[in-house]
């Protein structure tokens, strides 16, 4: 039986579901009402936190920047409770884009609210179309989980080519987390929790590459960790 991967709901589920399936997992979309978080961590083999709208800056003690227009209290609350339950139970977590941001906030870290107006950079972090367009490279920390998973694709020592559709990023990593990839401008592109079975956040969208398979090792590593 393939391991059941709980996927938090979002507006663009098909690519996440297909990426999990192709890595040997069985995705199951969560429902805020029907799936209380305590029960989710007891029946699932792992949790995938997908992309989406901004986390409410109040969650990390800041007033919203004008570009933070839309937030979802229900989503923030459910995902933060889910993350805390998963970390406490050491359930494997793969967190993508907003998923990585709320993972960091739930664990006590902060975010850059708007890269274009708050960070001086020429790196294109908002290349929206097509979804799998390579936007920039990230520099991966040797001997990290990300490094181990993606080493076949890492070029020129530490460079990995990624897509990019975000205006926010991790600012201060939460205690217990380390940054394991940055863009050339210093923007945080991956975080990992040391000591967990599998707890990885990436700022790009590996799920958009399921047809060509560039990031299949990332999903396969996640599903393998969920199988143990
Ligand atoms: Mn980026």
Tab-separated table of C-alpha atoms and ligand atoms in Angstrom:
chain	number	residue	atom	x	y	z
A	1	UNK	CA	0.000	0.000	0.000
A	2	UNK	CA	1.396	3.446	-0.886
A	3	UNK	CA	1.859	5.776	2.096
A	4	UNK	CA	-1.005	8.240	2.543
A	5	UNK	CA	0.205	11.817	2.209
A	6	UNK	CA	-2.108	14.420	3.725
A	7	UNK	CA	-2.232	17.523	1.511
A	8	UNK	CA	-3.550	20.794	2.940
A	9	UNK	CA	-6.175	22.293	0.608
A	10	UNK	CA	-5.216	24.987	-1.918
A	11	UNK	CA	-6.429	26.346	-5.263
A	12	UNK	CA	-3.881	24.496	-7.416
A	13	UNK	CA	-3.968	20.905	-6.176
A	14	UNK	CA	-3.493	18.799	-9.352
A	15	UNK	CA	0.282	19.307	-9.725
A	16	UNK	CA	0.876	18.507	-6.040
A	17	UNK	CA	-1.261	15.371	-6.250
A	18	UNK	CA	0.429	14.167	-9.429
A	19	UNK	CA	3.913	14.790	-7.986
A	20	UNK	CA	3.053	12.729	-4.884
A	21	UNK	CA	1.537	9.926	-6.991
A	22	UNK	CA	4.539	9.715	-9.304
A	23	UNK	CA	6.801	9.431	-6.252
A	24	UNK	CA	4.754	6.457	-4.985
A	25	UNK	CA	2.531	8.218	-2.450
A	26	UNK	CA	-1.258	8.364	-2.156
A	27	UNK	CA	-2.376	12.001	-1.745
A	28	UNK	CA	-5.404	12.768	0.429
A	29	UNK	CA	-6.752	16.296	0.504
A	30	UNK	CA	-7.573	17.549	3.992
A	31	UNK	CA	-10.801	19.237	5.038
A	32	UNK	CA	-10.686	21.790	7.874
A	33	UNK	CA	-13.951	20.558	9.367
A	34	UNK	CA	-13.742	16.810	8.806
A	35	UNK	CA	-10.014	16.406	9.585
A	36	UNK	CA	-9.037	17.723	13.037
A	37	UNK	CA	-5.227	18.029	13.140
A	38	UNK	CA	-4.695	15.620	16.036
A	39	UNK	CA	-6.359	12.885	14.059
A	40	UNK	CA	-4.518	13.747	10.841
A	41	UNK	CA	-1.097	13.171	12.428
A	42	UNK	CA	-2.260	9.760	13.668
A	43	UNK	CA	-3.455	8.400	10.305
A	44	UNK	CA	-1.199	10.053	7.727
A	45	UNK	CA	2.335	8.945	6.780
A	46	UNK	CA	3.413	12.481	5.904
A	47	UNK	CA	2.105	15.995	5.289
A	48	UNK	CA	2.486	18.256	2.256
A	49	UNK	CA	1.901	21.990	2.755
A	50	UNK	CA	1.245	23.639	-0.625
A	51	UNK	CA	1.505	27.177	-1.955
A	52	UNK	CA	-1.087	29.934	-1.688
A	53	UNK	CA	-1.875	33.381	-0.369
A	54	UNK	CA	0.185	35.291	2.202
A	55	UNK	CA	0.295	34.356	5.879
A	56	UNK	CA	-1.290	37.081	8.052
A	57	UNK	CA	1.734	39.104	9.331
A	58	UNK	CA	0.007	39.316	12.740
A	59	UNK	CA	1.027	35.663	13.114
A	60	UNK	CA	4.629	36.849	13.467
A	61	UNK	CA	3.832	40.096	15.235
A	62	UNK	CA	3.880	42.603	12.358
A	63	UNK	CA	1.394	45.007	10.792
A	64	UNK	CA	0.639	44.114	7.151
A	65	UNK	CA	2.642	45.695	4.325
A	66	UNK	CA	0.276	47.303	1.713
A	67	UNK	CA	0.983	44.440	-0.742
A	68	UNK	CA	-0.427	41.881	1.703
A	69	UNK	CA	-3.984	42.196	0.469
A	70	UNK	CA	-5.568	38.795	0.978
A	71	UNK	CA	-5.144	36.451	3.926
A	72	UNK	CA	-7.138	33.513	5.299
A	73	UNK	CA	-7.529	33.258	9.082
A	74	UNK	CA	-9.039	29.770	8.744
A	75	UNK	CA	-6.167	28.500	6.615
A	76	UNK	CA	-3.467	30.078	8.801
A	77	UNK	CA	-5.006	28.636	11.935
A	78	UNK	CA	-5.505	25.127	10.573
A	79	UNK	CA	-2.052	24.870	8.978
A	80	UNK	CA	-0.232	26.274	12.027
A	81	UNK	CA	-1.970	23.766	14.306
A	82	UNK	CA	-1.236	20.977	11.825
A	83	UNK	CA	2.459	21.927	11.651
A	84	UNK	CA	2.818	22.049	15.429
A	85	UNK	CA	1.142	18.655	15.798
A	86	UNK	CA	3.338	17.215	13.025
A	87	UNK	CA	6.557	18.574	14.547
A	88	UNK	CA	5.590	17.218	17.971
A	89	UNK	CA	4.871	13.763	16.514
A	90	UNK	CA	7.846	13.892	14.076
A	91	UNK	CA	5.610	13.269	11.061
A	92	UNK	CA	7.508	13.982	7.790
A	93	UNK	CA	6.747	17.415	6.327
A	94	UNK	CA	7.337	18.803	2.851
A	95	UNK	CA	6.459	22.500	2.655
A	96	UNK	CA	6.296	24.401	-0.626
A	97	UNK	CA	6.283	28.213	-1.143
A	98	UNK	CA	3.610	29.536	1.272
A	99	UNK	CA	3.950	26.121	2.947
A	100	UNK	CA	7.570	26.866	3.821
A	101	UNK	CA	6.623	30.352	5.000
A	102	UNK	CA	3.904	29.149	7.358
A	103	UNK	CA	6.145	26.299	8.548
A	104	UNK	CA	8.686	28.923	9.589
A	105	UNK	CA	6.045	31.161	11.204
A	106	UNK	CA	4.400	28.259	13.063
A	107	UNK	CA	7.810	27.373	14.513
A	108	UNK	CA	8.473	30.970	15.601
A	109	UNK	CA	10.302	32.575	12.652
A	110	UNK	CA	9.495	35.690	10.582
A	111	UNK	CA	9.024	36.596	6.905
A	112	UNK	CA	10.026	39.291	4.447
A	113	UNK	CA	6.580	40.689	3.602
A	114	UNK	CA	7.376	42.077	0.151
A	115	UNK	CA	10.674	41.370	-1.613
A	116	UNK	CA	10.287	44.000	-4.412
A	117	UNK	CA	9.845	46.907	-1.992
A	118	UNK	CA	11.945	45.679	0.946
A	119	UNK	CA	14.973	43.966	-0.626
A	120	UNK	CA	17.350	45.362	-3.246
A	121	UNK	CA	17.670	42.629	-5.875
A	122	UNK	CA	17.892	41.986	-9.598
A	123	UNK	CA	17.015	38.294	-9.248
A	124	UNK	CA	13.588	37.575	-10.812
A	125	UNK	CA	11.514	35.954	-8.060
A	126	UNK	CA	8.139	36.509	-9.763
A	127	UNK	CA	8.285	34.645	-13.085
A	128	UNK	CA	4.667	33.552	-13.266
A	129	UNK	CA	4.302	31.994	-16.714
A	130	UNK	CA	4.873	29.266	-17.653
A	131	UNK	CA	4.787	27.688	-14.218
A	132	UNK	CA	7.834	25.537	-14.892
A	133	UNK	CA	9.980	28.367	-16.343
A	134	UNK	CA	13.444	28.405	-14.785
A	135	UNK	CA	13.770	31.813	-13.093
A	136	UNK	CA	17.047	31.727	-11.176
A	137	UNK	CA	19.492	29.415	-9.474
A	138	UNK	CA	19.772	28.664	-5.778
A	139	UNK	CA	22.962	27.819	-3.940
A	140	UNK	CA	22.537	24.651	-1.902
A	141	UNK	CA	24.345	23.955	1.384
A	142	UNK	CA	26.515	20.817	1.114
A	143	UNK	CA	25.551	17.905	3.369
A	144	UNK	CA	21.979	19.173	3.767
A	145	UNK	CA	18.893	17.021	3.135
A	146	UNK	CA	18.180	19.100	0.017
A	147	UNK	CA	21.726	18.455	-1.187
A	148	UNK	CA	21.416	14.703	-0.640
A	149	UNK	CA	18.114	14.574	-2.551
A	150	UNK	CA	19.082	16.807	-5.484
A	151	UNK	CA	22.846	16.190	-5.832
A	152	UNK	CA	22.502	14.684	-9.340
A	153	UNK	CA	21.095	18.025	-10.561
A	154	UNK	CA	23.459	20.338	-8.672
A	155	UNK	CA	25.918	22.045	-11.012
A	156	UNK	CA	29.046	24.163	-10.675
A	157	UNK	CA	29.584	23.120	-7.085
A	158	UNK	CA	26.311	24.127	-5.477
A	159	UNK	CA	23.883	25.585	-8.036
A	160	UNK	CA	20.371	24.256	-8.639
A	161	UNK	CA	18.029	25.822	-11.230
A	162	UNK	CA	14.506	26.577	-9.976
A	163	UNK	CA	11.271	28.335	-10.921
A	164	UNK	CA	10.078	31.234	-8.762
A	165	UNK	CA	6.636	32.735	-8.044
A	166	UNK	CA	6.783	34.553	-4.725
A	167	UNK	CA	6.897	38.062	-3.281
A	168	UNK	CA	7.630	36.940	0.283
A	169	UNK	CA	10.380	34.812	1.829
A	170	UNK	CA	11.744	33.601	5.153
A	171	UNK	CA	13.473	36.412	7.049
A	172	UNK	CA	14.512	34.969	10.427
A	173	UNK	CA	14.527	31.162	10.436
A	174	UNK	CA	12.745	29.606	13.419
A	175	UNK	CA	14.817	28.052	16.194
A	176	UNK	CA	15.885	24.559	15.224
A	177	UNK	CA	15.821	25.339	11.494
A	178	UNK	CA	18.748	26.025	9.192
A	179	UNK	CA	18.794	27.718	5.799
A	180	UNK	CA	19.973	25.182	3.193
A	181	UNK	CA	19.546	27.167	-0.036
A	182	UNK	CA	19.695	30.847	-0.930
A	183	UNK	CA	19.237	32.753	-4.187
A	184	UNK	CA	22.274	34.786	-5.362
A	185	UNK	CA	20.703	37.874	-3.726
A	186	UNK	CA	20.561	36.174	-0.336
A	187	UNK	CA	16.822	35.423	-0.367
A	188	UNK	CA	16.136	32.232	1.604
A	189	UNK	CA	15.010	29.466	-0.774
A	190	UNK	CA	15.073	26.375	1.487
A	191	UNK	CA	14.946	25.581	5.199
A	192	UNK	CA	15.300	22.301	7.083
A	193	UNK	CA	14.693	21.274	10.680
A	194	UNK	CA	17.660	19.445	12.075
A	195	UNK	CA	16.862	16.270	13.972
A	196	UNK	CA	13.513	15.618	12.282
A	197	UNK	CA	12.903	12.513	10.173
A	198	UNK	CA	12.117	14.762	7.213
A	199	UNK	CA	11.230	18.430	7.520
A	200	UNK	CA	12.031	20.458	4.413
A	201	UNK	CA	10.670	23.731	3.056
A	202	UNK	CA	11.403	25.054	-0.433
A	203	UNK	CA	10.458	28.466	-1.768
A	204	UNK	CA	10.119	27.402	-5.405
A	205	UNK	CA	7.484	25.105	-6.958
A	206	UNK	CA	8.938	21.623	-7.602
A	207	UNK	CA	5.412	20.262	-8.153
A	208	UNK	CA	5.173	22.051	-11.520
A	209	UNK	CA	7.859	19.759	-12.978
A	210	UNK	CA	6.090	16.396	-12.658
A	211	UNK	CA	5.996	15.890	-16.436
A	212	UNK	CA	9.745	16.309	-16.959
A	213	UNK	CA	10.782	15.016	-13.536
A	214	UNK	CA	13.487	17.522	-12.529
A	215	UNK	CA	12.374	17.463	-8.893
A	216	UNK	CA	11.086	13.898	-8.670
A	217	UNK	CA	14.004	13.000	-6.319
A	218	UNK	CA	12.674	15.553	-3.845
A	219	UNK	CA	9.199	13.976	-3.780
A	220	UNK	CA	10.677	10.453	-3.808
A	221	UNK	CA	12.855	11.278	-0.811
A	222	UNK	CA	9.834	12.648	1.002
A	223	UNK	CA	7.667	9.603	0.244
A	224	UNK	CA	10.566	7.285	1.211
A	225	UNK	CA	10.809	9.046	4.581
A	226	UNK	CA	7.040	8.594	4.977
A	227	UNK	CA	7.344	4.876	4.245
A	228	UNK	CA	9.801	4.183	7.087
B	1	LIG	MN1	12.872	32.735	-5.803
